[in-house]
């Protein structure tokens, strides 16, 4: 069970079940706070879409309050969903009550019934200064009541149980559990990026990091079929399904890359092959990004991880792009990346073996410190525009939706005019 919470049915007469959601970093954004809050509100509505008839949501004071009409709503399920919404600091499951100290005492007592604990703390905040007692006085009063009622002691530093009381907007919210939210910024608030997604550990984590910074992430994957198998693409689809939980709806662009790679293999020196693969991936991804009005590219590269990721080679790859290439893992160890992969649920997918398109005719001794002059010289033998066009013209697109958007997605698909669109996953 996510949190111990006595059946809400018992309290229906005196109080309303609520979830109080505290905003994360957006509380720092003074100038465009309204914009961020609107994004967060929309994302919460989307996350809870299939429950929409059962609650109302209101904003104010760095928090949203989700109120339920019925005590039968599966509040645990809702809280689990909210844990994946970026922009939320914490999720508090509790009740809304009138502003009366006697009510605070009795409701706090009810919330702690059936619980075994030795020490207690009461933590009150009072943005609504119309309430006559200050927060310390409320803590003392309710704390004394609870200590007497349950024969326990107060402990302000590491109590077994904490009761939170928020006195705000003419009412009060009381809760016993604060579930940690996902933090970050609401997805969509920072704009759009195109992430180069492989089946490995790094790029899903890099994508997740950018989702957490409020970006909408479009995914692009390159494959070398028929020279490599379908395994990598299947894994990428599974990874997009995992990442879609954080943005509700994703687009995956799939680029057959074998023909482009053949041209590279035939016309450039072997030791620079992987660098050219990457430069062309970046060019195709950038063309897609421009078409889709994205602002930057994202990769899972980390400085020094493999030959193509020395500082020099990163610079040589970068030079093929005009857009910024974000590398959120650039300063991370593999261990740190894998730990995040475990948390977000991509680890078990990425750990499966697969052949990436970069392994296609990979050189035995790849350049670790490529010379830009040599790269330019070799690349002059290639028709860059034509190769990028080759990648783009065979590109297909698949869409992924969280289950609560499933019905809508099917309807929209029937009306779509997007020529790259092919398959809908839900
Ligand atoms: P690993 O976790 O095994 O290192 P990786 O995907 O990071 O997997 P790298 O060879 O390190 O593999 O690739 C560096 C980056 O290049 C990836 O993080 C990804 O952003 C991009 N990339 C590599 N292969 C592909 C591919 N087939 N399609 C799209 N992007 C790719
Ligand atoms: Mg890597």
XYZ file of C-alpha atoms and ligand atoms in Angstrom:
458
model
C 0.000 0.000 0.000
C 1.295 3.436 -0.940
C 0.233 5.198 2.251
C -1.834 4.240 5.218
C -5.105 6.044 4.907
C -8.271 5.045 6.740
C -11.380 4.581 4.617
C -12.639 7.992 3.573
C -16.219 6.760 3.719
C -16.143 7.123 7.512
C -15.569 10.869 7.262
C -17.827 11.886 4.457
C -20.188 13.787 6.718
C -17.551 16.067 8.189
C -14.844 16.454 5.585
C -13.998 16.152 1.897
C -11.195 13.965 0.587
C -8.559 16.009 -1.234
C -5.133 15.717 -2.748
C -3.009 18.816 -2.242
C -0.276 19.117 -4.842
C 2.580 21.523 -4.077
C 4.382 23.045 -7.029
C 8.074 22.412 -7.416
C 10.467 24.827 -9.087
C 7.756 26.844 -10.774
C 7.206 28.670 -7.516
C 10.547 30.350 -8.329
C 9.442 31.623 -11.727
C 8.039 35.010 -10.864
C 7.485 36.629 -14.271
C 5.813 33.771 -16.088
C 4.530 31.812 -13.156
C 1.006 31.835 -14.585
C 2.228 30.145 -17.756
C 4.024 27.395 -15.841
C 1.058 26.849 -13.559
C -1.279 26.542 -16.508
C 1.007 23.930 -18.072
C 1.142 21.992 -14.825
C -2.634 22.175 -14.406
C -3.128 20.874 -17.979
C -0.640 18.060 -17.409
C -2.362 17.031 -14.186
C -5.713 17.007 -15.980
C -4.227 14.811 -18.701
C -2.648 12.448 -16.170
C -6.036 12.016 -14.475
C -8.167 12.260 -17.607
C -10.145 9.077 -17.093
C -11.127 10.278 -13.584
C -12.124 13.751 -14.760
C -15.803 13.403 -13.811
C -14.852 12.578 -10.231
C -12.852 15.623 -9.160
C -12.419 19.361 -9.399
C -9.040 21.041 -9.343
C -8.240 24.577 -8.236
C -5.018 26.552 -7.967
C -3.447 29.188 -5.729
C -0.662 29.788 -3.164
C 1.872 27.496 -4.928
C -0.474 24.535 -4.732
C -3.366 22.863 -6.510
C -6.177 21.265 -4.589
C -7.909 18.278 -6.141
C -11.262 17.683 -4.499
C -13.335 14.552 -4.877
C -17.076 14.282 -5.022
C -17.090 10.687 -3.928
C -15.132 8.805 -1.280
C -15.067 5.815 -3.647
C -12.509 7.365 -5.996
C -9.330 5.324 -6.155
C -7.142 7.977 -4.584
C -4.101 5.720 -4.416
C -4.187 5.209 -8.172
C -4.449 8.960 -8.681
C -1.524 9.644 -6.374
C 0.575 7.096 -8.293
C -0.228 8.881 -11.545
C 0.691 12.250 -10.070
C 4.102 10.877 -9.047
C 5.032 10.898 -12.737
C 3.987 14.501 -13.405
C 6.976 16.829 -13.577
C 6.593 20.152 -11.758
C 5.179 18.647 -8.563
C 7.179 18.848 -5.317
C 4.909 16.631 -3.260
C 1.503 15.013 -3.191
C -0.479 15.155 0.017
C -3.494 12.928 0.470
C -5.828 14.281 3.105
C -9.064 16.086 3.836
C -10.510 19.558 3.617
C -12.069 20.848 6.818
C -13.480 24.019 8.334
C -11.083 26.409 10.126
C -11.730 25.367 13.744
C -9.069 24.215 16.167
C -11.401 21.587 17.674
C -11.975 20.175 14.196
C -8.215 20.057 13.527
C -7.752 18.024 16.713
C -10.524 15.531 16.097
C -9.707 15.023 12.394
C -5.996 14.611 13.104
C -7.006 12.042 15.694
C -9.172 10.200 13.181
C -6.375 10.138 10.618
C -4.127 8.463 13.187
C -6.636 5.879 14.376
C -5.554 2.301 13.727
C -1.913 3.428 13.655
C 0.771 2.356 16.043
C 3.294 5.097 16.851
C 5.278 6.418 19.809
C 6.144 9.956 18.734
C 4.293 12.682 16.858
C 4.881 16.100 15.344
C 2.324 18.612 14.061
C 3.438 20.910 11.261
C 1.161 23.851 10.468
C 1.395 26.514 7.776
C -0.965 29.489 7.794
C -0.988 31.520 4.577
C -4.505 32.600 5.577
C -3.666 35.064 8.358
C -7.352 35.600 9.138
C -7.210 32.480 11.281
C -6.576 33.875 14.779
C -4.009 31.353 16.084
C -0.523 31.364 14.620
C 1.018 28.158 13.325
C 3.111 27.479 16.432
C 0.026 27.788 18.622
C -1.851 25.353 16.377
C 1.068 22.901 16.527
C 1.075 23.044 20.320
C -2.687 22.718 20.706
C -3.172 19.849 18.258
C 0.075 18.201 19.426
C -1.094 18.227 23.071
C -4.439 16.774 22.060
C -2.813 13.931 20.104
C -0.260 13.181 22.846
C -3.068 12.823 25.380
C -5.379 10.882 23.140
C -2.811 8.323 21.998
C -0.460 8.460 25.017
C 2.526 9.343 22.824
C 5.296 11.945 23.020
C 6.100 14.942 20.832
C 9.274 14.675 18.754
C 10.035 17.536 16.410
C 13.105 16.064 14.719
C 12.382 12.452 13.814
C 8.799 11.593 14.748
C 7.103 8.302 13.848
C 4.138 10.276 12.496
C 3.596 13.840 11.302
C 0.300 15.615 10.903
C 0.370 18.497 8.408
C -2.177 21.291 8.665
C -2.429 23.973 5.967
C -4.684 26.901 6.827
C -5.473 28.552 3.545
C -8.213 30.344 1.592
C -10.866 30.119 4.313
C -10.474 26.362 4.841
C -7.830 23.955 6.100
C -6.231 20.827 4.682
C -5.031 18.099 7.004
C -2.936 15.174 5.899
C -0.663 12.531 7.269
C 1.476 11.589 4.326
C 3.553 13.644 1.941
C 4.526 11.661 -1.110
C 7.566 12.978 -2.932
C 6.708 14.287 -6.399
C 8.832 14.032 -9.542
C 10.174 17.611 -9.245
C 11.403 19.451 -12.340
C 9.305 21.630 -14.631
C 5.966 20.834 -16.311
C 6.489 19.004 -19.599
C 5.915 21.398 -22.483
C 6.826 24.531 -20.539
C 10.378 24.649 -21.913
C 9.597 23.902 -25.582
C 10.379 20.992 -27.849
C 13.543 18.929 -28.455
C 14.413 16.014 -30.729
C 16.188 13.177 -28.909
C 18.360 10.644 -30.735
C 17.185 7.436 -29.112
C 19.027 4.144 -29.293
C 18.210 0.949 -27.409
C 21.107 1.459 -24.935
C 21.100 2.797 -21.387
C 22.145 6.356 -22.036
C 19.754 7.986 -24.457
C 16.511 7.059 -22.611
C 17.991 8.564 -19.444
C 19.107 11.669 -21.369
C 15.576 11.990 -22.801
C 14.042 11.616 -19.345
C 16.316 14.343 -18.013
C 15.050 16.727 -20.675
C 11.427 15.755 -19.977
C 12.160 16.654 -16.380
C 13.413 20.070 -17.472
C 10.017 20.720 -19.040
C 10.783 19.735 -22.649
C 8.456 17.922 -24.968
C 10.635 15.210 -26.467
C 10.292 13.901 -30.014
C 12.252 10.685 -30.565
C 14.247 9.697 -33.611
C 15.804 6.269 -34.081
C 18.117 5.124 -36.878
C 18.349 1.475 -37.889
C 20.403 -0.529 -40.366
C 17.902 -3.192 -41.253
C 18.245 -5.591 -43.013
C 21.933 -5.656 -41.977
C 20.935 -5.542 -38.312
C 17.907 -7.209 -36.707
C 14.631 -5.750 -35.504
C 15.603 -6.154 -31.833
C 16.956 -2.608 -31.423
C 13.790 -1.083 -32.882
C 11.560 -3.242 -30.686
C 13.539 -2.137 -27.633
C 13.281 1.492 -28.711
C 9.494 1.133 -28.964
C 9.424 -0.274 -25.442
C 11.607 2.588 -24.232
C 9.319 5.172 -25.821
C 6.368 3.483 -24.109
C 8.139 3.926 -20.754
C 9.054 7.561 -21.447
C 5.540 8.358 -22.675
C 4.300 7.996 -19.094
C 6.016 11.325 -18.423
C 4.658 13.251 -21.416
C 1.441 11.281 -22.148
C 1.888 11.338 -25.897
C 5.081 10.700 -27.888
C 6.140 10.592 -31.508
C 8.877 8.217 -32.610
C 10.480 8.890 -36.007
C 12.176 5.855 -37.506
C 14.879 6.360 -40.096
C 16.204 3.496 -42.258
C 19.884 4.368 -42.308
C 21.559 1.468 -44.124
C 21.675 3.181 -47.543
C 23.251 6.292 -46.051
C 25.757 4.116 -44.188
C 26.636 2.247 -47.371
C 27.551 5.551 -49.028
C 29.677 6.488 -46.026
C 31.422 3.094 -45.996
C 32.190 3.311 -49.713
C 33.476 6.887 -49.731
C 35.206 7.695 -46.448
C 38.201 6.344 -44.460
C 37.341 3.478 -42.176
C 38.600 5.051 -38.931
C 36.187 7.990 -39.349
C 33.153 5.873 -40.130
C 31.352 6.197 -36.788
C 31.979 9.961 -36.786
C 30.286 10.197 -40.179
C 27.398 8.013 -39.056
C 26.900 10.447 -36.184
C 27.278 13.575 -38.315
C 24.595 12.319 -40.654
C 22.305 11.252 -37.825
C 22.656 14.748 -36.426
C 21.884 16.338 -39.793
C 18.760 14.224 -40.330
C 17.638 14.877 -36.744
C 18.199 18.597 -37.202
C 16.150 18.694 -40.400
C 13.368 16.912 -38.514
C 13.732 19.307 -35.580
C 13.392 22.323 -37.847
C 10.340 20.865 -39.539
C 8.728 20.086 -36.154
C 9.688 23.462 -34.654
C 11.991 21.986 -32.020
C 14.738 24.129 -30.501
C 17.528 21.625 -29.810
C 18.769 18.059 -30.225
C 19.509 15.649 -27.370
C 21.923 12.717 -27.200
C 23.011 10.306 -24.474
C 26.704 10.979 -25.004
C 29.022 11.211 -21.989
C 32.518 12.628 -22.222
C 35.081 9.863 -22.651
C 32.592 6.978 -22.646
C 33.603 5.509 -26.010
C 35.851 6.552 -28.898
C 33.178 8.688 -30.557
C 32.696 10.615 -27.317
C 36.115 12.095 -26.679
C 35.938 15.862 -26.350
C 37.449 16.277 -29.792
C 35.059 13.867 -31.459
C 32.106 15.486 -29.751
C 33.314 18.770 -31.197
C 33.659 17.248 -34.667
C 30.147 15.766 -34.451
C 28.743 19.059 -33.148
C 30.149 20.917 -36.088
C 27.660 19.178 -38.404
C 24.777 20.874 -36.582
C 23.588 24.439 -36.399
C 21.209 23.788 -33.523
C 22.382 23.253 -29.956
C 22.990 19.598 -29.070
C 22.102 18.994 -25.429
C 23.995 16.199 -23.694
C 22.507 15.960 -20.233
C 24.720 12.964 -19.355
C 27.967 14.537 -20.499
C 29.364 14.668 -16.967
C 27.856 11.458 -15.631
C 29.356 8.010 -14.963
C 27.737 4.940 -16.412
C 26.839 3.840 -12.864
C 24.938 7.070 -12.235
C 23.116 6.688 -15.539
C 22.193 3.082 -14.791
C 20.855 4.067 -11.370
C 18.517 6.563 -13.052
C 17.561 3.959 -15.663
C 16.431 1.685 -12.824
C 14.307 4.435 -11.308
C 12.549 5.371 -14.544
C 12.020 1.766 -15.640
C 14.221 1.705 -18.757
C 16.980 -0.484 -17.281
C 15.395 -3.877 -17.941
C 14.702 -2.938 -21.550
C 18.142 -1.479 -22.276
C 19.998 -4.406 -20.724
C 18.843 -6.761 -23.490
C 21.480 -7.348 -26.189
C 20.928 -5.702 -29.572
C 22.853 -4.581 -32.648
C 22.876 -0.825 -32.979
C 23.167 0.790 -36.380
C 26.556 2.176 -35.362
C 27.848 -1.380 -35.031
C 27.212 -1.857 -38.755
C 30.698 -2.255 -40.258
C 32.166 -0.516 -37.231
C 35.944 0.006 -37.670
C 38.384 -1.932 -35.510
C 40.351 1.183 -34.647
C 38.011 4.156 -34.664
C 39.527 7.631 -34.528
C 39.596 8.924 -30.968
C 40.807 12.433 -31.846
C 39.491 13.143 -35.328
C 40.841 16.058 -37.317
C 38.174 18.424 -38.540
C 40.196 19.091 -41.704
C 40.362 15.379 -42.465
C 36.628 15.033 -41.830
C 35.830 17.954 -44.149
C 38.153 16.581 -46.801
C 36.555 13.114 -46.677
C 33.045 14.501 -46.527
C 33.580 16.538 -49.692
C 33.225 13.250 -51.576
C 29.670 12.854 -50.308
C 26.518 14.573 -51.518
C 25.400 15.756 -48.086
C 22.016 17.157 -49.141
C 21.125 14.031 -51.027
C 22.088 11.724 -48.155
C 20.081 13.723 -45.639
C 17.132 13.668 -48.035
C 17.570 9.899 -48.380
C 17.206 9.510 -44.625
C 14.244 11.865 -44.382
C 12.281 10.528 -47.328
C 12.099 6.996 -45.919
C 11.309 8.111 -42.394
C 8.122 6.823 -40.750
C 6.419 7.955 -37.576
C 4.711 6.062 -34.789
C 2.632 7.573 -32.011
C 2.443 6.440 -28.412
C -0.243 7.344 -25.889
C -0.799 6.630 -22.223
C -3.912 4.462 -21.770
C -6.085 7.370 -20.562
C -5.645 9.091 -23.950
C -6.234 5.960 -25.963
C -9.733 6.689 -27.267
C -8.883 10.225 -28.277
C -5.769 9.055 -30.085
C -7.671 6.639 -32.268
C -10.206 9.313 -33.217
C -7.521 11.854 -34.020
C -5.622 9.375 -36.104
C -8.565 8.983 -38.438
C -8.498 12.730 -39.106
C -4.776 13.156 -39.340
C -2.996 14.460 -42.400
C 0.499 13.742 -41.162
C 2.164 11.877 -44.004
C 4.886 10.375 -41.829
C 2.366 8.826 -39.481
C 1.976 5.100 -39.576
C 1.222 3.259 -36.374
C -0.469 4.135 -33.095
C 0.617 2.462 -29.848
C -1.358 2.738 -26.675
P 24.935 2.777 -24.481
O 24.075 3.005 -23.327
O 25.167 1.339 -24.736
O 26.163 3.617 -24.506
P 24.084 4.497 -26.410
O 22.793 4.581 -27.105
O 24.456 5.611 -25.525
O 24.052 3.189 -25.678
P 26.415 5.195 -27.893
O 27.210 4.489 -28.861
O 27.057 5.643 -26.642
O 25.220 4.280 -27.514
O 25.704 6.393 -28.674
C 25.812 7.734 -28.277
C 24.506 8.469 -28.561
O 24.231 8.509 -29.974
C 23.310 7.786 -27.951
O 23.153 8.121 -26.603
C 22.183 8.305 -28.825
O 21.777 9.598 -28.413
C 22.836 8.387 -30.194
N 22.588 7.147 -30.953
C 23.380 6.058 -31.059
N 22.814 5.122 -31.848
C 21.616 5.630 -32.239
C 20.552 5.160 -33.066
N 20.587 3.973 -33.637
N 19.483 5.952 -33.271
C 19.420 7.164 -32.666
N 20.385 7.662 -31.890
C 21.481 6.922 -31.669
Mg 26.472 5.714 -24.645
